[in-house]
Structures are given as structure tokens and as C-alpha cells.
Amino acid sequence: MCGALNCLNSHYQFLSWRWWLVIGSVLSCFFSAATVLLRVKMNVRRHLKEKNTIPKIFAETVERYGDKTALIFEGTGEKWTFQQLDEYSNRVANLLLERGFREGDVVAIFMENRSQYVGLWLGMAKIGVEAALINFNLRLEALVHCITISNAKAVVFGSELTDGKRTAESWVHLKSFAVNAEYTYADECCSASSCNERSDTFFSRCVRCLTLTVASVLDRLFYIYTSGTTGMPKAAIVVHSRYYRMAALVYYGFRMTSDDVLYDCLPLYHSAGNIVGVGQCIIHGMTVVIKKKFSASRFWDDCAKYNCTIVQYIGEICRYLLNQPVREAEKRHRVRMALGNGLRQSIWEEFMQRFNIPQIAEFYGATECNCSLGNFDNKVGACGFNSQILPYIYPIRLVRVDEETMELIRGPDGVCIPCKPGEPGQLVGRIIQNDPLRRFDGYVNQSATSKKIAQSVFKKGDSAYLSGDVLIMDENGHMYFKDRTGDTFRWKGENVSTTEVEGTLSRLLDMKDVVVYGVEVPGAEGKAGMAAIADPSHSTDLEKFVKDMEKALPPYARPVFLRFLPEVNKTGTFKFQKTDLRRDSFDPTAVSDRLYFLDSSRGRYVQLDEELYRSILSGKNKL
Ligand SMILES: *[C@@H]1O[C@H](CO)[C@@H](O)[C@H](O)[C@H]1NC(C)=O
Ligand SMILES: *[C@@H]1O[C@H](CO)[C@@H](O)[C@H](O)[C@H]1NC(C)=O
Ligand SMILES: *[C@@H]1O[C@H](CO)[C@@H](O)[C@H](O)[C@H]1NC(C)=O
Ligand SMILES: *[C@@H]1O[C@H](CO)[C@@H](O)[C@H](O)[C@H]1NC(C)=O
Ligand SMILES: *[C@@H]1O[C@H](CO)[C@@H](O)[C@H](O)[C@H]1NC(C)=O
Ligand SMILES: CC(=O)N[C@H]1CO[C@H](CO)[C@@H](O)[C@@H]1O
């Protein structure tokens, strides 16, 4: 619909039919975005007025969909109906009440992704106990850090995380009974089918007698941790209305129905998996297939098996799918939409064509941020839409920043400068604390919260949420993702976007994992580009690579250093971890991987040994 309109800037004659066509489609984009926003806004208002918390909304869902399948756990094939999920969560609630947990207490959940995961936090929410959803990949310091900052009174363990449990036993400040007791507890409830046969403490709990704790939709539902690509994770607060809003925006925005079947292979300790995915089950009565772990080779077979109509993706998942050999199931499925964020523009169309996916539903929005965007009209490459008129309804904006330091650039009056179309800028969202849609609930750590808020952004004296992400808006109002904070670097007087270079290089290298970052070279201004390439089979033809690269990238964007390694580290949400790579830099004494240096005079990569390294450091070798 809005896709055909990149050409608004060309000179249409006033009153010509094409001019009207353009205006017409900009307006229709605008109205569809505005309708979605108003609809969600009205629903949030209503839930606020009727005090409809997530457990109350779920109760309505159960009433309506009772025997329909709510969750399917791929792996065991276990299915839970809405009724069963409700009963399970009531047992959880009753058990916790008996153990003395009360409204406002925090209980951490540290287990791998299983159906019970949802039942656990939902059960807690029914009695106002707040769950801290801990990343189950964490160990040692990071794990202790996350549990500590959540102020959890108890931890529910999955038995599969035994070395995590050992770590946990040293947490003297946790109630000892809780650690031991809850550990067994999560273990006992491993399958719904065994529930009926067992008469142990958990399953003897009443499933019907439970009074929901009266709460406001502005109360805390649970905590989700930021992925911590830089530094320790932060606990972001998710209130009931935010959960509703995140799930409802994609539901209405992308025109989903309760008859859709959603394939969710993302971790449940993260908002994409647990809110955008599972939220469709809790709120809208959709069947959600929970996959224990993302598998590129099983992906389409699973979709075909469960008749999934929507799949979720995140980070690099789409590229891993493209990297797979062609298989029959990849076109046999009924998937009509892929929902997620982080699909690179460089593979967007190939992904749609090869797997026969009619619509990409790319959205943008951090857990804690109130500036979500959605690409509601299938526009290639865009992560959202915001027209020039929309800011009155939806106050988000791109403002000028120094892309390297992310410092806001202000005009003479001290207010931030809005970007023009085509100009990259940081996405900011105005904060209006008494509007549930415009609220920023922040982090558990107050000082982390204040770091994400700036004053005098839209006008003097206001405050706004800083997303930390750089986007570009075109003339029509489509927004495109540029880079994450600190990912752009400057080289030879130019700004290099790591996301763009990664996309290009990965394409040249048959979709290998490529991570690009800037490294400091003594005596050189800015940062030199370095690319870490996952190449376990040593299959890269460097000569061909250089030739292709020279055609595809301008000189300043070509990586000066290459590092070939067996595997690149990723976060639980399939994003690359760059911190270690940056720290290792290009020092051959510190890195055992193969390193190369771009000898620009000869136009080829040469192996980087200690001698060459010293010569670069001393400035003898020109970069
Ligand atoms: C998928 O759809 C087919 C045809 O409508 C049906 O026979 C099959 O039982 C469905 N599978 C599941 C898991 O619902
Ligand atoms: C690079 O970005 C900075 C601000 O972040 C800007 O001032 C500068 O003009 C940009 N340089 C180029 C060559 O685009
Ligand atoms: C972001 O949160 C702040 C703080 O509550 C709020 O005032 C602002 O309106 C929100 N902005 C958006 C775009 O949601
Ligand atoms: C809170 O955030 C600040 C700033 O980000 C950080 O320095 C501090 O260590 C954090 N405190 C805790 C307890 O995590
Ligand atoms: C990947 O992570 C492991 C474990 O944290 C670490 O030991 C290793 O150095 C990392 N590799 C790279 C290339 O950063
Ligand atoms: C991603 C992941 O680790 N998934 C886990 C989900 O739960 C099953 C069963 O406990 C584990 O085997 C998976 O590894």
C-alpha cells in the first residue's frame, strides 16, 4: 500500500492524478497507523478503568476459549488447554500463598523454556507476586547480580540447570527454605499428563478456589532483563498495561486473529518470546507453539507440523534459516507472516521469496521503552512508520545526535533538533507520566532509569525517553533501523555503520556470521574497521572476497583487519557480542585466531604477524 511511494520528493504537479495518489496513500498509511494506536489506547483506558490486570484478562480468555489448545510444547508434544493453564497457575498461586508469599514479593524464575514457565509467572501474578525472569544461560557473577538486583525472596529452579543451582546455594541472603523447597517444586511439575496421577503437595492444591489479588494495571507484573550486550543486565519493570500494550499493538497492527497459530522459538525470559509471543495466547486466545530451542534445520518442519500461520524471529535467526540447504518443508508450510525485529535489509526480500512468506511484520521497541514502531504495511526494510502529522497522537521523533557518543545535539534554545527526512537521528519518546501509553516505568535501578531520560527534547522543560538507537525516516514517514548505540564509528572522516557493513560482508560470504566493529590504532584518527568472520571450515577465498568487497563498499567502510574464528559469541536473543572482540582488537599475541591486514597499496589482505603488528603500531605501515 504505502510501499509504492518512495518518490514523494519527485516533482508531482499539483492536482495531477499521481499527486493525489501519493497523498492518498500517505494518508491511508497514516490512518491505519492512527487507527491501531487509538484502538490500543482505548483498550488500555478501558482496562485501566475496569482494573483489568493480565490475570483478569486471562480469566476472560479462559471463559471464552476453555478447551482450545493454549500452548503446545514442541519437543515433548505436550499440549495445554486454556483450562489446564489456568488450573496450573492456580495451583502455583495457592502453593505460594501457603508458603507465606504476599503481594509485592518478588520470586525469581530460573528455568528453561517449558509450558510451566508461563503457568509460573501467571500464577504469581494472580496473587500479586512479581516474577523476575532470569536468563537461564547466566552463571556465576551475572546470575547472582540479576537475582540480587531483583530483591527476590525465593528462586524457582528448573532441575535442568544444576550448575546454576550450585551457584545459587551460596546466596546466603536468600531464604534457605525457598531455595531448597522451590527447587524440588519446579521439578515435580514437569508434565501436565502426570499431574492427574500424582498426589504430592503441588498437585493436591486447589485449582478453583483462588481470589485474584486486586491490582491496578499500573502495578508491576514481572521483571525482564536487558540483554546486556554492554555491561551487566538491567532489570526492566513490566507493568500490566505494558504487557497488554506490547501484545495488543502487534495483534491489531498486523491484523492477527485468534485462529492464528504462532510459532515461538524465542526465550521466554525475554519480552519478544514472553510478551509479543505468549501474550497472544494469554490475551487473545491464540494457540502458541513453544519451541524449546531455536533450530534452523527443524524450523519449517515444525511450522508445517503444527499448521503455524505466524512465526517469530529475532536478531540473526532469519540469516541462519537462509544459510540452510533447501528443504521441502520450507515452502509446504502455511506461514503467512514473520513477526519480529532485526531482519536485515540486505536479506529481506530473499527471505520472503525463498520461504514464500507474504508479509514481514517488523517492529521496533525495547521492553522498557514506550516508543514502539511497527511496519504495518509490508514495506521492505522498514521497522516502522510515523508520519509528520502523527506526532500529535504519538509523540516520538528522531533528533540529531553525535552518532559516536550518542550525545544529543541541541539548538541555540537548548532544545533538541528534529531530523529532516533522510537524516539519521536517535529515536526519542516524549514522557507523559499520567498517560498509561506514554509512561516510562524504568528500571529497578533508579540511576539507570535517569540515564535513559533527557530534559528539553521536544520543547523546553519536557522530558523524553532515549531509545539509544539511531534510525532514519524517509519522506513518507517509514523508519529504518541504522545502528545501536556506539556501533557507528568514524574512519577517514566518514561515519561507518557497522550494521550496513555486516550485512554486505555476510552476503558476500554466503551468509556467514560477520561482526564488524571499530578498533583504535595508535596515531590514526578515528577507528579502523575490523571484521570477525565465523569460518569453521576455512572456506573463505580471500582474493575473491577483496574483489567483491571493492565493488560493494566504499574505501572507508572496508575492514582494515579481519579475524577468522570458528564461532562468534551471541546473546540469548541472537545478537552478536562485540565486547570481547573489541577488547582483543588485532593483537596477534593475544588472539590465537587467524588475523589479516588490508594492505591498501597492494589491494589485498596479508597475514598479520607480530612483526607487521609492531610496524602498524609504530606507524610505519600506512593504513
Ligand atoms: C493441520 O491441518 C490439517 C489439515 O487441515 C489437519 O489435518 C491437521 O490435523 C492439522 N494439524 C494440527 C497439528 O493441528
Ligand atoms: C558523521 O556524524 C556526525 C554526527 O554524528 C556528523 O557531524 C558528521 O557530519 C558525519 N559525517 C559524515 C561524513 O557524514
Ligand atoms: C515514554 O515514557 C514517558 C515517561 O513516562 C512518557 O512521558 C512518554 O509519553 C512516553 N513516550 C512514548 C512515545 O510512549
Ligand atoms: C545502577 O546503575 C548505575 C548506573 O548505570 C550503576 O553505576 C550502578 O552500579 C547500578 N546499581 C546496581 C545495584 O546495579
Ligand atoms: C566467547 O565466550 C566465551 C565464554 O564466555 C569466552 O571464553 C570466549 O573468549 C568468547 N570468544 C570470543 C571470540 O570473544
Ligand atoms: C533454549 C533452551 O535451552 N531450551 C530448553 C527448553 O527446555 C528443554 C527441556 O527442559 C531443554 O532441553 C531445552 O534446552
XYZ file of C-alpha atoms in Angstrom, residues 21-427:
407
model
C -2.431 9.042 -5.437
C 0.622 9.810 -3.352
C -1.252 11.944 -0.891
C -3.919 9.273 -0.754
C -1.551 6.532 0.198
C 0.345 8.590 2.724
C -2.987 9.365 4.301
C -4.055 5.733 4.257
C -0.784 4.727 5.947
C -1.408 7.442 8.434
C -4.961 6.407 9.119
C -4.156 2.740 9.518
C -1.352 3.537 11.967
C -3.548 6.015 13.798
C -6.444 3.554 13.994
C -4.252 0.880 15.564
C -2.885 3.344 18.084
C -6.270 4.709 19.037
C -7.748 1.244 19.349
C -4.985 0.052 21.676
C -5.146 3.303 23.570
C -8.881 2.955 24.118
C -8.479 -0.649 25.239
C -5.775 0.329 27.704
C -8.042 3.089 29.042
C -10.861 0.616 29.456
C -8.670 -1.940 31.224
C -7.390 0.829 33.444
C -10.902 1.869 34.364
C -12.135 -1.677 34.894
C -8.926 -2.625 36.716
C -8.365 -5.418 34.219
C -4.989 -6.824 35.078
C -3.362 -9.539 32.973
C -4.782 -12.327 35.214
C -8.263 -10.811 34.850
C -7.937 -10.575 31.087
C -6.697 -14.165 31.075
C -9.767 -15.239 33.064
C -11.924 -13.833 30.256
C -9.803 -15.684 27.706
C -10.297 -18.954 29.623
C -14.024 -18.413 29.767
C -14.162 -17.878 26.046
C -11.692 -20.484 24.799
C -11.703 -23.087 27.637
C -10.890 -26.347 25.824
C -8.952 -24.848 22.955
C -5.224 -25.555 22.957
C -3.363 -22.657 24.548
C 0.216 -23.880 24.500
C 1.970 -26.659 22.646
C 5.391 -27.556 23.860
C 7.381 -28.671 20.860
C 9.827 -31.301 21.989
C 7.550 -33.380 24.153
C 4.454 -32.591 22.104
C 2.667 -31.739 25.337
C -0.480 -29.623 24.897
C -2.187 -27.451 27.473
C -5.675 -26.107 27.047
C -6.585 -22.699 28.438
C -8.360 -24.514 31.241
C -5.243 -26.514 32.129
C -3.027 -23.459 32.054
C -5.480 -21.732 34.345
C -5.585 -24.645 36.779
C -1.830 -24.986 36.817
C -1.380 -21.321 37.605
C -3.996 -21.510 40.362
C -2.015 -24.315 41.984
C 1.104 -22.199 41.805
C -0.749 -19.287 43.388
C -2.212 -21.396 46.186
C 1.102 -23.016 46.963
C 2.862 -19.676 47.177
C 0.134 -18.213 49.379
C 0.509 -21.145 51.723
C 4.238 -20.615 51.864
C 3.648 -17.066 53.002
C 4.309 -15.109 49.852
C 2.279 -11.960 49.524
C 1.528 -9.154 47.136
C 4.653 -7.211 46.249
C 7.084 -10.064 46.960
C 9.485 -10.940 44.167
C 10.206 -14.526 43.149
C 12.849 -15.253 40.530
C 12.224 -17.880 37.862
C 15.344 -19.609 36.651
C 14.410 -22.423 34.361
C 14.492 -23.354 30.725
C 11.597 -22.729 28.465
C 8.738 -25.048 29.149
C 4.982 -24.688 29.340
C 5.186 -24.376 33.108
C 7.187 -21.228 32.684
C 4.094 -19.359 31.615
C 1.985 -21.012 34.320
C 4.501 -19.981 36.953
C 4.599 -16.258 36.303
C 0.883 -16.192 35.635
C 0.189 -17.939 38.930
C 2.386 -15.456 40.726
C 0.647 -12.550 39.025
C -2.705 -13.835 40.259
C -1.677 -13.094 43.829
C 0.388 -10.008 43.094
C 3.756 -11.738 43.428
C 6.193 -10.318 40.901
C 8.341 -12.701 38.885
C 11.901 -11.858 37.920
C 12.555 -13.708 34.675
C 16.192 -14.724 34.752
C 18.136 -15.645 31.634
C 18.884 -19.348 32.088
C 22.215 -19.048 30.295
C 23.615 -16.936 33.106
C 26.054 -18.364 35.594
C 28.198 -17.088 38.440
C 28.549 -13.312 38.833
C 25.982 -12.330 36.234
C 23.434 -14.738 37.719
C 23.999 -13.536 41.274
C 23.824 -9.949 40.026
C 20.446 -10.475 38.381
C 18.901 -12.253 41.358
C 20.320 -9.691 43.780
C 19.054 -6.613 41.981
C 15.598 -8.135 41.713
C 15.352 -8.371 45.535
C 13.828 -11.814 45.091
C 12.706 -13.639 48.209
C 12.865 -17.018 46.528
C 14.004 -18.676 43.354
C 12.145 -21.280 41.358
C 14.605 -23.577 39.626
C 14.330 -25.883 36.734
C 16.130 -29.119 37.562
C 17.990 -28.984 34.246
C 20.049 -26.049 35.476
C 22.044 -27.916 38.028
C 25.279 -26.000 37.864
C 23.200 -22.859 38.263
C 21.759 -24.347 41.406
C 25.182 -24.960 42.836
C 25.983 -21.324 42.279
C 22.759 -20.374 43.911
C 23.418 -22.266 47.084
C 25.920 -19.657 48.052
C 23.343 -16.915 48.127
C 23.108 -16.566 51.833
C 20.646 -13.729 51.655
C 18.001 -15.898 50.036
C 15.682 -17.682 52.385
C 17.148 -21.124 52.571
C 13.812 -22.870 52.681
C 12.838 -21.237 49.449
C 15.915 -22.297 47.567
C 15.578 -25.929 48.561
C 11.850 -26.218 48.520
C 11.214 -24.365 45.321
C 13.897 -26.298 43.576
C 12.066 -29.562 44.073
C 8.816 -27.896 43.334
C 9.534 -26.807 39.765
C 10.990 -30.226 39.145
C 7.871 -32.086 40.229
C 5.554 -30.339 37.844
C 7.193 -31.496 34.698
C 4.227 -32.581 32.668
C 0.545 -31.952 32.544
C -0.269 -35.595 31.936
C 1.447 -36.715 35.087
C -0.483 -34.081 37.014
C -3.588 -36.234 37.242
C -1.808 -39.266 38.608
C 0.264 -37.593 41.258
C -0.990 -36.695 44.670
C 2.013 -34.872 46.002
C 1.933 -31.488 47.643
C 1.780 -29.482 44.486
C -0.980 -31.359 42.756
C -3.197 -31.549 45.777
C -3.548 -27.775 45.623
C -6.949 -26.424 44.898
C -7.396 -25.376 41.286
C -10.658 -23.473 41.540
C -10.561 -21.652 44.846
C -8.500 -18.575 44.297
C -9.368 -14.930 44.645
C -7.373 -12.745 42.361
C -5.481 -10.038 44.156
C -6.964 -6.685 43.309
C -4.313 -4.751 41.492
C -4.062 -1.788 39.204
C -2.965 -2.192 35.607
C -0.125 0.145 36.531
C 1.213 -2.347 39.091
C 4.225 -4.477 38.357
C 3.657 -7.764 36.593
C 7.227 -9.009 36.264
C 10.784 -8.000 35.526
C 12.677 -8.641 32.341
C 16.398 -8.100 31.995
C 18.063 -6.179 29.215
C 20.324 -8.462 27.218
C 23.467 -6.785 28.494
C 25.496 -6.649 25.294
C 27.360 -3.918 27.145
C 27.865 -4.329 30.879
C 25.689 -6.146 33.394
C 21.998 -6.695 32.598
C 19.462 -4.215 33.994
C 16.065 -5.274 35.326
C 13.300 -3.515 33.384
C 9.880 -3.211 35.003
C 6.916 -4.591 33.086
C 3.569 -3.364 34.423
C 0.264 -4.975 33.411
C -0.625 -2.227 30.956
C 2.740 -2.503 29.213
C 2.303 -6.240 28.770
C -1.114 -5.643 27.316
C 0.052 -2.822 25.110
C 3.039 -4.661 23.631
C 0.955 -7.710 22.795
C -2.049 -5.727 21.543
C -0.076 -3.368 19.301
C 1.247 -6.215 17.201
C -2.069 -8.089 17.333
C -4.118 -5.225 15.937
C -1.324 -3.626 13.948
C -0.575 -6.780 11.993
C -4.209 -7.921 11.846
C -3.806 -11.205 13.657
C -6.782 -13.305 14.701
C -7.332 -15.792 17.495
C -7.369 -18.539 14.835
C -3.729 -17.913 14.018
C -1.168 -20.364 15.362
C 2.058 -18.728 16.443
C 5.457 -20.390 16.435
C 7.567 -19.022 19.285
C 11.132 -20.321 19.454
C 12.456 -17.336 21.400
C 13.499 -17.448 25.040
C 10.670 -16.865 27.493
C 12.753 -14.701 29.804
C 12.706 -12.060 27.108
C 9.906 -9.748 26.017
C 9.791 -10.943 22.403
C 9.117 -14.540 23.445
C 7.040 -13.957 26.554
C 5.046 -10.827 25.707
C 4.833 -10.443 21.940
C 4.580 -14.232 21.528
C 2.945 -15.777 24.607
C 0.884 -12.607 25.130
C -1.211 -13.578 22.105
C -2.234 -16.724 23.953
C -2.933 -15.050 27.307
C -4.802 -12.045 25.926
C -6.194 -13.032 22.570
C -6.747 -16.770 22.862
C -4.282 -17.761 20.165
C -2.549 -21.153 20.193
C 1.176 -20.659 20.736
C 3.742 -23.339 19.955
C 6.690 -23.027 22.310
C 9.859 -24.465 20.903
C 12.440 -25.418 23.478
C 15.262 -24.031 21.425
C 15.629 -22.381 18.043
C 16.661 -24.926 15.433
C 17.341 -23.742 11.896
C 17.036 -27.235 10.465
C 13.721 -28.076 12.175
C 12.089 -24.670 11.785
C 9.902 -25.213 8.720
C 9.089 -28.822 9.583
C 7.719 -27.654 12.917
C 5.688 -24.938 11.222
C 4.172 -27.457 8.839
C 3.532 -29.977 11.610
C 1.567 -27.568 13.804
C -0.064 -25.596 10.989
C 1.586 -22.398 12.213
C 0.498 -19.232 10.453
C 2.821 -16.766 12.177
C 6.482 -17.251 13.057
C 8.579 -15.086 15.318
C 12.154 -14.125 14.601
C 14.778 -12.039 16.279
C 18.329 -10.936 15.652
C 20.159 -13.213 13.262
C 17.573 -16.005 13.060
C 16.458 -15.232 9.509
C 20.002 -15.405 8.235
C 20.509 -18.802 9.854
C 17.429 -20.019 8.038
C 18.740 -18.729 4.720
C 22.031 -20.413 5.444
C 20.340 -23.832 5.497
C 20.258 -26.155 2.496
C 16.977 -26.041 0.572
C 14.436 -28.460 2.024
C 10.991 -29.454 1.013
C 9.139 -28.177 4.098
C 10.331 -24.626 3.583
C 7.512 -23.974 1.136
C 4.999 -26.538 2.349
C 4.018 -24.604 5.468
C 1.074 -22.196 5.910
C 3.012 -19.354 7.443
C 1.601 -16.050 6.261
C 3.635 -13.698 8.363
C 7.003 -13.437 10.066
C 6.923 -11.248 13.156
C 9.959 -9.861 14.878
C 12.780 -7.416 14.809
C 16.278 -7.255 13.473
C 15.731 -8.581 9.940
C 18.490 -7.037 7.892
C 17.542 -5.090 4.832
C 20.187 -6.979 2.838
C 18.320 -10.305 3.134
C 14.737 -9.086 3.491
C 13.457 -9.864 0.006
C 15.414 -13.084 -0.372
C 13.843 -14.287 2.877
C 10.319 -13.521 1.686
C 10.832 -15.145 -1.697
C 12.674 -18.281 -0.747
C 10.363 -19.239 2.106
C 7.237 -17.918 0.486
C 6.315 -15.538 3.314
C 3.854 -12.900 2.102
C 4.334 -10.471 4.970
C 7.172 -9.343 7.178
C 5.882 -7.769 10.366
C 8.947 -5.974 11.592
C 8.502 -3.895 14.713
C 10.718 -1.892 16.936
C 10.507 -1.412 20.666
C 12.557 -2.216 23.727
C 10.830 -3.777 26.736
C 11.139 -0.658 28.815
C 10.631 1.888 26.065
C 7.352 3.468 25.224
C 8.300 4.314 21.681
C 7.276 1.231 19.748
C 7.004 1.297 15.981
C 5.615 -1.188 13.529
C 5.964 -1.776 9.812
C 2.259 -2.339 9.301
C 2.305 -2.161 5.518
C 4.988 -4.655 4.494
C 7.435 -2.005 3.300
C 10.786 -3.653 2.561
C 13.445 -2.801 5.126
C 11.363 -0.550 7.350
C 10.921 -1.138 11.064
C 8.095 1.313 11.451
C 6.059 4.213 10.315
C 5.486 7.637 11.798
C 4.145 10.441 9.726
C 4.788 14.110 10.155
C 1.209 14.508 11.391
C 1.239 11.522 13.717
C 3.450 13.145 16.395
C 0.345 14.811 17.795
C -1.096 11.398 18.528
C 2.151 9.551 19.038
C 4.945 11.760 20.334
C 8.075 10.110 19.082
C 10.713 11.758 16.977
C 14.213 11.440 15.597
C 16.614 14.050 16.914
C 20.160 14.852 15.920
C 22.950 13.129 17.809
C 26.648 12.655 17.579
C 26.466 9.102 16.281
C 29.627 8.016 18.007
C 29.000 9.280 21.531
C 25.185 9.384 21.166
C 25.178 12.842 22.739
C 22.139 14.889 21.810
C 22.869 17.916 19.664
C 20.913 20.944 20.827
C 19.959 24.175 19.128
C 20.680 27.656 20.485
C 17.494 27.486 22.581
C 18.739 24.314 24.317
C 16.071 22.101 22.745
C 16.943 19.087 20.576
C 16.930 19.466 16.805
C 14.470 17.248 14.907
C 15.944 15.381 11.949
C 14.894 16.019 8.375
C 13.898 13.071 6.194
C 16.984 11.052 5.312
C 18.947 12.365 8.256
C 19.933 9.759 10.863
C 18.909 10.551 14.416
C 18.224 8.990 17.792
C 14.676 7.854 18.411
